[in-house]
Amino acid sequence: MVAKPPVDDEVIERITDIDVTEEMETSFLEYAYSVIYARAIPDARDGLKPVQRRILYSMDEMGIRPDRSHVKCARVVGDVMGKLHPHGDTAIYDALVRMGQSWAMRLPVVDGHGNFGSLDAGPAAMRYTECRMATAATAMTGEIDQDTVDFKPNYDGKLTEPVVLPAAFPNLLVNGSTGIAVGMATNIPPHNLVEVVQALKHLLTHPDASVEDLMRFVPGPDLPTGGKIVGLDGIADAYAGGRGTFKIRATARIEQTSPRRKGIVITELPYMVGPERVMEQVSALVRNKKITGIADMKDLTDLTNGLRLVIEVKNGINPDAMLEQLYKATKLEDSFGINMVALVDGQPQTLSLRDALVVYADHRLDVTLRRTRYQHTKAAERLHLVQGLLLAIVDIDDVIAIIRGSDDAAAARTKLMEVFDLDEVQANYILDLQLRRLTKFSRLELEKEREELEQRLADLSQIIDSDDELRALVARELDEVARQFGTPRRTVLLAGGGAAVTAAKAAPLEIADDPCWVMLSSTGLLARADTAEPLPTTGRRAQHDVVISSIRTTARGEYGVLTSHGRVIRAQAIDLPSIALTAEAPNLQGGSLAGELIDLDKGERILALTTLGEETFGWAFGTRRGVVKRTNPDLLAKDSWEVIRLEDGDEVVGAVELADDRGELCFISSDAHLLHYPASAVRPQGRSGGGMAGIKLGAGASVVFFGLVPEGDAQVVTVSGSGSGLPGTEAGLAKVTPFSEYPGKGRATGGVRCHRFLKGETTLLSAHAGATPVIAAAPSGAPLELTSVHEGRRDGSGTPLTQPLGGLASRGSAQEPAPADASADDAAGAPDDADDTLF
């Protein structure tokens, strides 16, 4: 058994009494010092925390530059942790990832490869991701090998690390910083590089510039995620005293997200706010019934189009007012508290905008001066060697003889120094020289190099000796950095809420039941114009498409559509996309296809719009086979119902709402015959009736137009062609004729000829009869002028059109319901100024 060593009683009883309060204070101060200086607060010169500085320096030392391939992030983290940063790998990797996130940094300094996370999720593990220095990082570490900054021992004293990086651009303001220390914190927003450089250049030439002067160049932060900063008072406070608060709003616009609904489309979010967080907040508000009126919400963000968060609004809800509610209740509007705290000369200080710029400018002046002195020393040393070499080349034979005659290198060095008046450095350089350099051409090169070095030394001496030259050099280098890395401003600065925000706050959430117009275009677009005024008109050019039918109703009212299958379909005006009215005409490009809004059968088309109410007088229909029917409105409590019984193979080609029994019903057939007679000549039938003979058609002919021609000036437009081409591809020949040239005939007769066919023409491609003037549109909806078409005889031939015809519209297409107590004469239609051509 091994004997135990004796126990030293003195060691066991060596107990030191300490004051707990004093020990806690000392330990806490040491901890606070470590957090402030070694972890959380950036240096005002390069804007980096120690861990960030060590990452960039290590990557530069490892050669992981932009022109090299990516390496595993774990490799970088391990190198930084093993050599410079004796803390956990998690802290190093988190810092590395943040420096490569484009939504966190205005000018990323790490080029990441792989899953570097998102605003709502963290990155993949460092063993799965790769990285390398971004181009901007080379500007941070460049010239570090030219004695531009001081170095200090690393944590174990075996290596050295830079105290600060040269930092060719003002990283503290450009990329901002955030950190929580002990008893203090920093929160600096990113800024635009070009703006900060312009402020620095002004400060270099005007050292006494005030904060107000500098704010002319740096009006506010420029956040990586864009957005809008609302209110600049907090920014001015922060720039003047280092502390202030401003509000950031998401960038959003109102779009027609579906044929039936409008939505709020968000393309930019406040700084460091992710779409998933916003969606969670909106879902919670809807679930708790704190916000009503949201129909759907989806995230359509992708790598090609960027952020696109769509919030669909229910029909009848004002999307602008809904957006204002979301600003108040969600992170679509966020506040940012500026607290510009950074280390200056090793001490944490709260900086104004001017202070931050001054510290960086002084740093760049010092870096540039040290670099210039380093380059001056190197150039002087090289010149010294060149001068010695030139002396030796003049007597090269003696140099060779001395070297050959010497016992060793030391003797040769001594002899050369004595004979040619050289110093030891020059003599050693000559001894190390290769014989192939001792040529005539090499001498010429050396003489040229000597001249260049002398000029170089003169230029460097001028920079060293002149403060103005030094400042000018720093300004030029900053300009070059701004040209290389500068980008346009992303964040919009708004001094106040703006007129649009004020109007949105004042607008009610639900759309009022105000008067509006519902319009149908020749290309099948439906839209609503929220106005009580008569629709604007023009006789010249449509902005887009022609409106073939329009009625006046209310925003929450009903309207009906008359279809080619002889149906009336009930619809809600609130479901239609709202369009704006221009000075001349409504633009139906903002409308939706009727087939996406109305439930139509296969092959069914919408022919006209109609009011649904007690004031509706009646409807008239004309079919392809020449049948006419006039019916009194029989409104049913259904979504749709038939109002004419059609024979197999027949369809309605024209349908109109009658304001009374006045006006002329007009048929135009494919074999160029026109027949019109008073609407009163057609006896009204019930809903199930099949109509009566309207026009007598020739063999193989069919009806191409049926409509109501109101009293007053009217025109007939006919377009002839061969009919052998695809529909919408044949331009044809058009003719415009006064309606008065066509005499009326009795119902069920053949009418009179309205167009003479030329050789090769067999049919009418299109026709229209209505109030003057008649306006045309191409199949694409583009306006088509008829002013070049001369008015011809009623049986004359046409004039060639420049492109195919897609639709025709005429004055008299607008229907406005008369008041309930109006007389029969007053109920005839809309006022003359409202009953005009619509485009």
Coordinates of N, CA, C and O in Angstrom, one line a residue, residues 57 79 82-84 151-161:
Y57 N -10.0 40.6 -41.3 CA -8.5 40.5 -41.3 C -8.1 39.1 -41.6 O -7.2 38.8 -42.4
D79 N -10.5 29.5 -38.0 CA -9.3 30.3 -38.0 C -9.4 31.5 -37.2 O -8.4 31.9 -36.4
G82 N -9.4 30.4 -33.4 CA -8.2 29.8 -33.0 C -7.0 30.8 -32.9 O -6.2 30.7 -32.0
K83 N -7.1 31.9 -33.7 CA -6.0 32.8 -33.7 C -6.3 34.1 -33.0 O -5.4 34.7 -32.4
L84 N -7.5 34.6 -33.1 CA -7.8 36.0 -32.7 C -8.9 36.2 -31.7 O -8.9 37.1 -30.9
F151 N -0.7 47.6 -34.9 CA -1.1 46.2 -34.5 C -0.8 46.0 -33.0 O 0.0 46.7 -32.4
K152 N -1.5 45.0 -32.5 CA -1.4 44.7 -31.1 C -1.4 43.2 -31.0 O -1.8 42.4 -31.9
P153 N -0.8 42.6 -29.8 CA -0.8 41.2 -29.6 C -2.2 40.6 -29.6 O -3.2 41.2 -29.1
N154 N -2.3 39.4 -30.0 CA -3.6 38.7 -29.9 C -3.8 38.2 -28.5 O -3.0 38.5 -27.6
Y155 N -4.8 37.4 -28.2 CA -5.2 37.1 -26.8 C -4.1 36.2 -26.1 O -4.0 36.3 -24.9
D156 N -3.2 35.5 -26.9 CA -2.2 34.7 -26.2 C -0.8 35.3 -26.5 O 0.2 34.7 -26.0
G157 N -0.7 36.4 -27.1 CA 0.6 37.0 -27.4 C 1.4 36.4 -28.4 O 2.6 36.8 -28.6
K158 N 0.9 35.4 -29.1 CA 1.7 34.7 -30.1 C 1.6 35.3 -31.5 O 2.5 35.2 -32.4
L159 N 0.5 36.0 -31.8 CA 0.3 36.7 -33.0 C -0.1 38.1 -32.8 O -0.2 38.6 -31.7
T160 N -0.2 38.9 -33.9 CA -0.7 40.2 -33.8 C -1.9 40.4 -34.6 O -2.2 39.7 -35.6
E161 N -2.7 41.4 -34.3 CA -3.9 41.8 -35.0 C -4.0 43.3 -35.1 O -3.5 44.0 -34.3

